[in-house]
Amino acid sequence: MARYNPKETEPKWRKAWADAEAFKAVREPGKPKYYVLEMFPYPSGRLHMGHVRNYSMGDVIARFKRARGFSVLHPMGWDAFGLPAENAAIERGVDPKEWTYANIDRMRAELKELGLSIDWSREFATCDVGYYGKQQAWFLDLLERGLVYRKESVVNWDPVDQTVLANEQVVDGRGWRSGAVVEKRKLNQWAMRITDYADQLTDDLATLDRWPDKVRVMQENWIGRSKGLKFRFHFAGEGPAEGLDVYTTRPDTLFGASFVGVAPDHPLAQMAAARDPKAAAFIEECRRGAATEAEIETAEKRGYDTGLRVKHPFDPDWELPVWIANFILMDYGTGAIFACPAHDQRDLDFVRKYGLPVKPVVLPPGEDAATFQVGDEAYTGPGVIYNSRFLDGLDIEAAKAEAIARIEALGDGEGATVFRLRDWGVSRQRAWGCPIPVVHCEKDGVVPLPKSALPVAHPADIEFGKSGNALERHPTWKHTTCPACGGPATRETDTLDTFVDSSWYFARFANPWADEPISQEDADYWLPVDQYIGGIEHAVLHLLYARFVTKALADDGQLSVREPFAGLFTQGMVTHETYRRQNGEWVEPKDVEIAAEGKTRRATLIETGEPVVIGDIEKMAKSKRNTVAPEEIFEVYGVDAARLFVLSDSPAERDVQWTTGGVQGAWRFVNRVWDEFDGHVPAPAAAEPDAEIRRATHKLIRQVTESIDGFRFNSGIARLYEFLNLLKANPAKDTTPAIAAARAEALSAFARLIAPFTPHLAEECWGRIGGEGLVVAAPWPEFDPALTEDAVKVLPVQVNGKRRGEITAPAGAEQAAVEAILKADPDISAKLEGLTIRKIIVVKDRIVNIVAA
RNA sequence: GCCGCCGUAGCUCAGUGGUAGAGCGCAUCCUUGGUAAGGCUGAGGUCGGCAGUUCAAUCCUGCCCGGCGGCACCA
């Protein structure tokens, strides 16, 4: 018997699959289709373990569905525009394009080595002119539809990356890539009207029943739809004639109003500042103190009374003061509020500081109107409205409806829906991105290019290597003629956010050769993506943008689906222990030797023998040096062992901890499997298969099938481990014809069941037992449901909830039959000596409990 | 503060309303022509805590403790 040699077998089978074009996606109208997609990688240059896990999961699904008779699309591409290439250009003087394509070449080779069942003929990179030129085409379509527009606005400016960021790319006031504190700048920017779809994007989340709840909740929160009332206060005395618009979600508490507040940036605040130096000073102070969002959130509430007064909408004689308050945001609602401190914590904190009145108008259940008071905590729970004239006695929802109706009747406002979501700013002041296909003409202004002028490609001699936008600096590229007047014009030098690139790539995969951006015929067949797999970090970025673009393109008649991803799975990360020398320097796992001493572990640096501190388990990252290079693992253990390990050791949605012992365990399994197949002896003809092994085989098929369907790869693999132990206990040699016959069926099923996880090993095993053709082309094994149940069940017998013995009964035995067996059992009878049986509870095929006294 | 996930063997994790499992690690032994290896056997768990529902709870419910993640002056 020879040891399994992955270095020889694995490349052999990859070649066989390629020669057979085993993974070519073909539209077959008679067959059900299945589109499996993993979030495409950024070509950073090297494959890491996270990629191995992500793409192995997708590969399990793709191979499984193919074996189950689906026509499968499983493509791969590259999210290839973006800053790292430009940063490499600045740091190392390389050309971003060359750098990117060289990285793609290397990573493609590594991905191919993983043995993924991908249709490589469909591969593209977003930096291919053939891709981004099509993107420019639909960009122009959306521009024409008014879904893309240009506006001067205050934007998030990342001073390190020298570009604008979308709101979604600002985390805790810092750039998501650079970590730099984001500044506010006023710029002319391209934006997409994602807010037009805010309602749909919220409502349609309910249809995504194969998405994790967590992601749906995150998107819902991000879009932040709230329903309420927009209405107008009229000024008492001086003040703008048009009044002051406010937004509230609590119109039911209008009679608890204490003051009216505006944001420091609000026009009314500006007006006050113009004639009141103290107001101006207060506004200035607010601006200074609020550099980051984190600071705004924790800042103490402060305000300034403008001296202006407004009339209460339901009582012209009731006047409310107008304050400027630092906690009011200009870009939400109308930038102005009415404050009801008794039922809003922020308002309460504010009025407690400035001595304004607090009047409760919602009476909590069980409280007495005469004695109920609000202390330091606002009451936001349910109750009955009081102190509120015509709203008295109503519950909160009824009072909201009544207040809105009254305001509408007065003509002072209407019910309104407000979103937290802002339009998507897509301009980036960087060269290594998709050029925006418009020109600026002195005479005609902003002019879209005709489609015949596409693609707008990068110049070949672009000079990177300095900060700022290289397209802007290029001596000739931007100078062109205006398609409208023929006069001189300059090209737009902003490029599109790379999230635009990734917002439609899944649709392009349906037919990457098509002249139009999306081939309707092919997209109608393949879309939506049946199973999308990727990290949770894109919950409100990529996944929201892709949903929006899908809807926008559907409305433009370019797509038939309104949701891109029918199923979403967010997989966990690959983690590893961290190691540090005494001086605090991080050390790579491969330089560390771990020795077990009893139950504790001790780490030393291999080179010097010095002790190393074992630190926390963290996501594999270069900064902590706790990475393990996939290619080194492939070299030692083979690809299959690596795939098996990252899938086997944790549930797919949770993090998996990479350990040497773990991958060695997977490697041992690979060898044990091969050993079992290598020792295979053909069964004598016509022998009746051993019933126990047969049942175990059919149970296994059922369990593995259900595990893959449910994304429980780890438990499916656990069942395979257990089954192998059973086979080892019934070895091929020196055995009965019955066992040999059962083993033949078992091995045939086993080879096909391991194929999604360890595809190379499966081929080798399949060949060894004389399987027909390639295992990738073999149908998934079927199980006989009758064989997955035992014919005879061992039922534990409890007396008063404690286990006192067991009986053997036929499967499905009912109460009467079981009671008969109980009576005939001398052991049980002995246990019941002197007791009166009150009740016998029989749970079919599970257990018997006798209640006795 | 709000929402979600997690807590089972030394470690990493499966699992189940009814006798508690895997891999690694640990111990013993075997093999020494699968040998920078292979195999047998074994020890090890009040299933985070308390209460409830139930004939029966590690599993369901509630509360608490601990860890992780997301959201958070959004009117």
Coordinates of N, CA and C (backbone and C1' of nucleotides) in Angstrom, one line a residue, chain A residues 214 218 226 247-249 296-297 299 301 327-329 332 337 346 420 599 649 651 654 657 661 668 672 714-715 721 794 798 803 806 841 843 846-847 849, chain B residues 3-7 10-19 21-26 34-35 37-40 44 55-56 69-75:
Chain A
K214 N -29.5 39.0 10.4 CA -28.6 40.0 10.8 C -28.3 41.1 9.7
M218 N -29.4 45.0 9.5 CA -28.4 46.1 9.3 C -28.8 47.0 8.2
S226 N -38.4 56.2 8.7 CA -39.2 56.5 9.9 C -40.4 57.2 9.4
Y247 N -39.8 68.1 11.7 CA -40.2 66.8 11.4 C -40.2 66.1 12.8
T248 N -41.3 65.3 13.0 CA -41.4 64.5 14.2 C -42.0 63.2 14.0
T249 N -41.6 62.2 14.8 CA -42.2 60.9 14.7 C -43.2 60.8 15.9
I296 N -19.3 64.2 18.4 CA -20.7 64.8 18.4 C -21.6 64.0 19.3
E297 N -21.4 62.6 19.1 CA -22.3 61.8 19.9 C -22.2 61.8 21.4
A299 N -20.8 64.5 23.0 CA -20.7 65.9 23.5 C -21.9 66.2 24.4
K301 N -25.0 68.2 25.8 CA -26.0 69.0 25.1 C -25.9 70.5 25.5
F327 N -27.3 69.3 19.4 CA -27.5 67.9 19.1 C -28.5 67.7 18.0
I328 N -28.9 68.8 17.3 CA -29.8 68.6 16.2 C -28.9 68.6 14.9
L329 N -29.2 67.6 14.0 CA -28.4 67.4 12.8 C -29.1 68.1 11.6
Y332 N -30.7 65.6 8.7 CA -31.8 64.7 8.9 C -33.1 65.4 9.1
I337 N -36.6 70.6 15.1 CA -37.4 69.7 15.9 C -38.4 70.5 16.8
R346 N -33.2 62.9 25.0 CA -32.3 64.0 24.6 C -32.9 65.4 25.0
R420 N -32.9 57.8 6.7 CA -31.5 58.1 7.1 C -30.6 58.1 5.9
K599 N -1.3 19.6 30.4 CA -2.4 20.3 29.8 C -2.1 21.7 29.3
D649 N -13.9 22.4 10.7 CA -13.6 22.6 12.1 C -14.6 23.6 12.8
P651 N -18.7 25.7 12.3 CA -19.8 26.0 11.4 C -19.4 27.1 10.4
R654 N -19.4 30.7 11.3 CA -18.5 31.2 12.4 C -17.1 31.2 12.0
Q657 N -10.6 28.5 13.6 CA -9.3 28.7 14.0 C -8.3 27.7 13.3
G661 N -2.4 21.2 14.1 CA -3.0 19.9 14.5 C -4.2 19.6 13.7
R668 N -4.7 13.3 7.9 CA -4.8 11.9 8.3 C -6.1 11.3 7.7
R672 N -6.5 8.0 5.5 CA -7.3 6.9 5.9 C -8.3 6.5 4.9
N714 N -19.5 21.3 8.3 CA -18.8 20.7 9.4 C -19.4 19.5 9.9
S715 N -20.8 19.5 10.0 CA -21.4 18.3 10.6 C -21.5 17.2 9.5
Y721 N -16.4 11.3 8.9 CA -15.4 10.7 9.8 C -15.9 9.5 10.5
V794 N -34.0 0.3 20.4 CA -33.7 0.1 21.8 C -34.3 1.3 22.5
Q798 N -37.7 4.6 31.6 CA -37.6 5.4 32.8 C -38.7 5.1 33.8
R803 N -33.7 6.7 34.6 CA -33.5 5.5 33.7 C -33.3 4.2 34.5
E806 N -33.8 -1.0 29.8 CA -34.2 -0.7 28.4 C -34.9 -2.0 27.8
I841 N -46.0 6.5 29.7 CA -45.8 7.4 28.6 C -44.9 6.7 27.6
V843 N -43.1 7.3 24.0 CA -42.8 8.2 22.9 C -42.3 7.3 21.8
R846 N -38.7 6.3 20.7 CA -37.7 7.1 21.5 C -37.5 6.5 22.9
I847 N -38.6 6.5 23.7 CA -38.4 6.2 25.1 C -39.7 5.9 25.8
N849 N -41.6 6.1 29.6 CA -41.5 6.6 31.0 C -42.7 6.1 31.8
Chain B
rC3 P -33.6 45.2 23.1 O5' -33.0 44.7 21.7 C5' -33.8 44.9 20.4 C4' -32.9 44.5 19.3 C3' -32.3 43.1 19.4 O3' -33.2 42.1 19.1 C1' -30.6 44.6 18.7
rG4 P -33.1 40.6 19.8 O5' -31.8 40.0 19.0 C5' -31.9 39.7 17.6 C4' -30.5 39.4 17.1 C3' -29.8 38.2 17.7 O3' -30.4 37.0 17.2 C1' -28.3 39.9 17.5
rC5 P -30.3 35.6 18.1 O5' -28.7 35.2 18.0 C5' -28.2 34.8 16.8 C4' -26.7 34.7 16.9 C3' -26.2 33.7 18.0 O3' -26.3 32.4 17.6 C1' -25.0 35.7 18.2
rC6 P -26.5 31.2 18.7 O5' -25.2 31.2 19.5 C5' -24.0 30.7 19.0 C4' -22.8 31.0 19.9 C3' -22.8 30.4 21.2 O3' -22.4 29.0 21.2 C1' -22.2 32.6 21.5
rG7 P -23.0 28.0 22.2 O5' -22.2 28.2 23.5 C5' -20.7 28.2 23.4 C4' -20.1 28.6 24.8 C3' -20.5 27.6 25.9 O3' -19.4 27.3 26.7 C1' -21.2 29.9 26.5
rG10 P -11.9 19.7 30.6 O5' -10.7 20.5 30.0 C5' -9.9 21.4 30.8 C4' -8.7 21.8 30.1 C3' -9.1 22.4 28.7 O3' -9.2 23.8 28.8 C1' -7.5 20.7 28.5
rC11 P -10.3 24.5 27.9 O5' -9.6 24.5 26.5 C5' -8.5 25.3 26.2 C4' -8.1 25.1 24.7 C3' -9.2 25.4 23.7 O3' -9.3 26.8 23.4 C1' -8.2 23.3 23.2
rU12 P -10.7 27.4 23.0 O5' -11.0 26.7 21.6 C5' -10.3 27.1 20.5 C4' -10.7 26.3 19.3 C3' -12.2 26.3 19.0 O3' -12.6 27.5 18.4 C1' -11.5 24.1 18.8
rC13 P -14.2 28.0 18.5 O5' -14.9 26.9 17.7 C5' -16.2 26.4 18.0 C4' -16.4 25.1 17.4 C3' -17.8 24.5 17.5 O3' -18.6 25.1 16.4 C1' -16.3 22.8 18.0
rA14 P -20.2 25.0 16.5 O5' -20.3 23.5 15.9 C5' -21.3 22.6 16.5 C4' -21.2 21.3 15.8 C3' -22.5 20.5 15.9 O3' -23.4 20.9 14.8 C1' -20.7 19.2 16.6
rG15 P -24.8 21.4 15.2 O5' -25.4 20.1 16.0 C5' -25.5 18.8 15.3 C4' -25.8 17.8 16.3 C3' -27.1 18.1 17.2 O3' -28.2 17.8 16.4 C1' -25.4 17.4 18.6
rU16 P -29.5 18.8 16.5 O5' -30.4 18.0 17.6 C5' -30.8 16.7 17.4 C4' -31.1 16.1 18.7 C3' -32.0 16.9 19.6 O3' -33.4 16.6 19.3 C1' -30.2 16.3 20.9
rG17 P -34.5 17.7 19.6 O5' -34.4 17.9 21.2 C5' -35.5 18.3 22.0 C4' -35.4 17.5 23.3 C3' -36.1 16.1 23.1 O3' -35.4 15.2 24.0 C1' -37.1 17.3 24.9
rG18 P -34.2 14.4 23.3 O5' -34.0 13.2 24.3 C5' -33.3 13.4 25.5 C4' -33.4 12.2 26.4 C3' -33.1 10.9 25.7 O3' -32.4 10.1 26.6 C1' -35.3 10.9 26.4
rU19 P -31.0 9.4 26.1 O5' -30.7 8.4 27.2 C5' -30.3 8.8 28.5 C4' -29.0 8.1 28.8 C3' -27.8 8.7 28.0 O3' -26.7 8.9 28.8 C1' -28.0 6.3 27.6
rG21 P -22.2 9.3 23.7 O5' -21.6 10.1 22.5 C5' -20.2 10.1 22.2 C4' -20.1 11.0 21.0 C3' -18.6 11.4 20.7 O3' -17.9 10.3 20.0 C1' -20.1 13.2 20.5
rA22 P -16.4 10.3 20.1 O5' -16.0 11.3 18.9 C5' -16.5 11.1 17.6 C4' -16.0 12.2 16.6 C3' -14.5 12.5 16.8 O3' -13.7 11.6 16.0 C1' -15.8 14.5 16.8
rG23 P -12.2 11.3 16.4 O5' -11.5 12.7 16.0 C5' -11.3 13.0 14.6 C4' -10.7 14.4 14.5 C3' -9.4 14.5 15.3 O3' -8.3 14.0 14.7 C1' -10.8 16.4 15.7
rC24 P -7.1 13.4 15.5 O5' -6.5 14.7 16.2 C5' -5.8 15.7 15.5 C4' -5.5 16.9 16.4 C3' -4.7 16.6 17.7 O3' -3.3 16.6 17.4 C1' -6.6 17.9 18.2
rG25 P -2.4 15.6 18.2 O5' -2.5 16.1 19.7 C5' -1.9 17.4 20.0 C4' -2.3 17.7 21.5 C3' -1.9 16.7 22.5 O3' -0.5 16.8 22.8 C1' -4.1 17.4 22.9
rC26 P 0.3 15.5 23.2 O5' -0.4 15.0 24.6 C5' -0.3 15.8 25.8 C4' -1.1 15.1 26.9 C3' -0.7 13.7 27.1 O3' 0.5 13.6 27.9 C1' -3.0 13.9 27.1
rG34 P 5.4 -1.2 6.7 O5' 5.4 0.4 6.3 C5' 6.0 0.9 5.2 C4' 5.4 2.2 4.9 C3' 5.7 3.3 6.0 O3' 5.9 4.6 5.3 C1' 3.4 3.2 5.4
rU35 P 7.4 5.0 4.9 O5' 8.1 5.6 6.2 C5' 7.8 6.9 6.6 C4' 8.2 7.0 8.1 C3' 9.8 6.8 8.2 O3' 10.3 8.0 8.8 C1' 8.6 5.4 9.7
rA37 P 6.1 12.2 11.7 O5' 5.2 10.9 11.6 C5' 4.2 11.0 10.6 C4' 4.0 9.7 9.9 C3' 2.9 8.8 10.5 O3' 1.6 9.2 10.1 C1' 4.8 7.5 10.1
rG38 P 0.4 9.1 11.1 O5' 0.1 7.6 11.1 C5' -0.2 6.9 9.9 C4' -0.4 5.5 10.1 C3' -1.3 5.1 11.2 O3' -2.7 5.2 10.8 C1' 0.7 3.9 11.4
rG39 P -3.8 5.5 11.9 O5' -3.8 4.2 12.8 C5' -4.3 3.0 12.2 C4' -4.1 1.9 13.2 C3' -4.8 2.0 14.5 O3' -6.2 1.6 14.4 C1' -2.6 1.3 14.9
rC40 P -7.2 2.2 15.5 O5' -6.9 1.3 16.8 C5' -7.1 -0.1 16.7 C4' -6.7 -0.7 18.0 C3' -7.5 -0.2 19.2 O3' -8.8 -0.7 19.4 C1' -5.2 -0.4 19.8
rG44 P -12.5 9.5 34.2 O5' -12.3 10.9 33.6 C5' -11.5 11.9 34.2 C4' -11.3 13.1 33.3 C3' -12.6 13.7 32.9 O3' -13.0 14.7 33.9 C1' -11.3 13.4 31.0
rC55 P -46.6 16.4 33.0 O5' -45.4 15.4 33.5 C5' -45.5 14.7 34.7 C4' -44.5 13.7 34.8 C3' -43.1 14.2 34.4 O3' -42.4 14.7 35.5 C1' -43.5 12.2 33.2
rA56 P -41.6 16.0 35.4 O5' -40.4 15.6 34.5 C5' -39.4 14.7 35.0 C4' -38.4 14.3 33.9 C3' -37.7 15.4 33.2 O3' -36.6 15.9 33.9 C1' -38.5 13.8 31.6
rG69 P -15.7 42.4 18.9 O5' -17.0 42.4 18.0 C5' -16.9 41.8 16.7 C4' -18.3 41.8 16.1 C3' -19.0 43.1 15.9 O3' -18.5 43.8 14.8 C1' -20.5 41.6 16.8
rG70 P -18.6 45.4 14.7 O5' -20.1 45.7 14.4 C5' -20.7 45.3 13.2 C4' -22.1 45.5 13.2 C3' -22.6 47.0 13.5 O3' -22.5 47.8 12.4 C1' -23.8 45.5 14.8
rC71 P -22.2 49.3 12.6 O5' -23.5 49.9 13.3 C5' -24.8 49.9 12.6 C4' -25.9 50.3 13.5 C3' -25.7 51.6 14.2 O3' -26.0 52.7 13.3 C1' -26.5 50.0 15.7
rA72 P -25.1 54.0 13.5 O5' -25.7 54.6 14.9 C5' -27.0 55.0 15.0 C4' -27.3 55.3 16.4 C3' -26.4 56.3 17.1 O3' -26.7 57.6 16.7 C1' -26.8 54.5 18.6
rC73 P -25.5 58.6 16.9 O5' -26.2 59.7 17.9 C5' -27.4 60.3 17.4 C4' -28.2 60.6 18.5 C3' -29.3 61.6 18.1 O3' -30.5 61.2 18.8 C1' -28.1 62.5 19.9
rC74 P -31.4 59.9 18.3 O5' -31.7 60.2 16.8 C5' -32.7 61.2 16.4 C4' -33.2 60.8 15.0 C3' -33.5 59.3 14.9 O3' -34.6 59.1 14.2 C1' -31.8 60.1 13.3
rA75 P -35.9 59.0 14.2 O5' -36.5 60.0 15.3 C5' -37.4 61.0 14.8 C4' -37.5 62.1 15.8 C3' -38.3 63.3 15.4 O3' -39.7 63.1 15.6 C1' -36.2 64.0 16.3

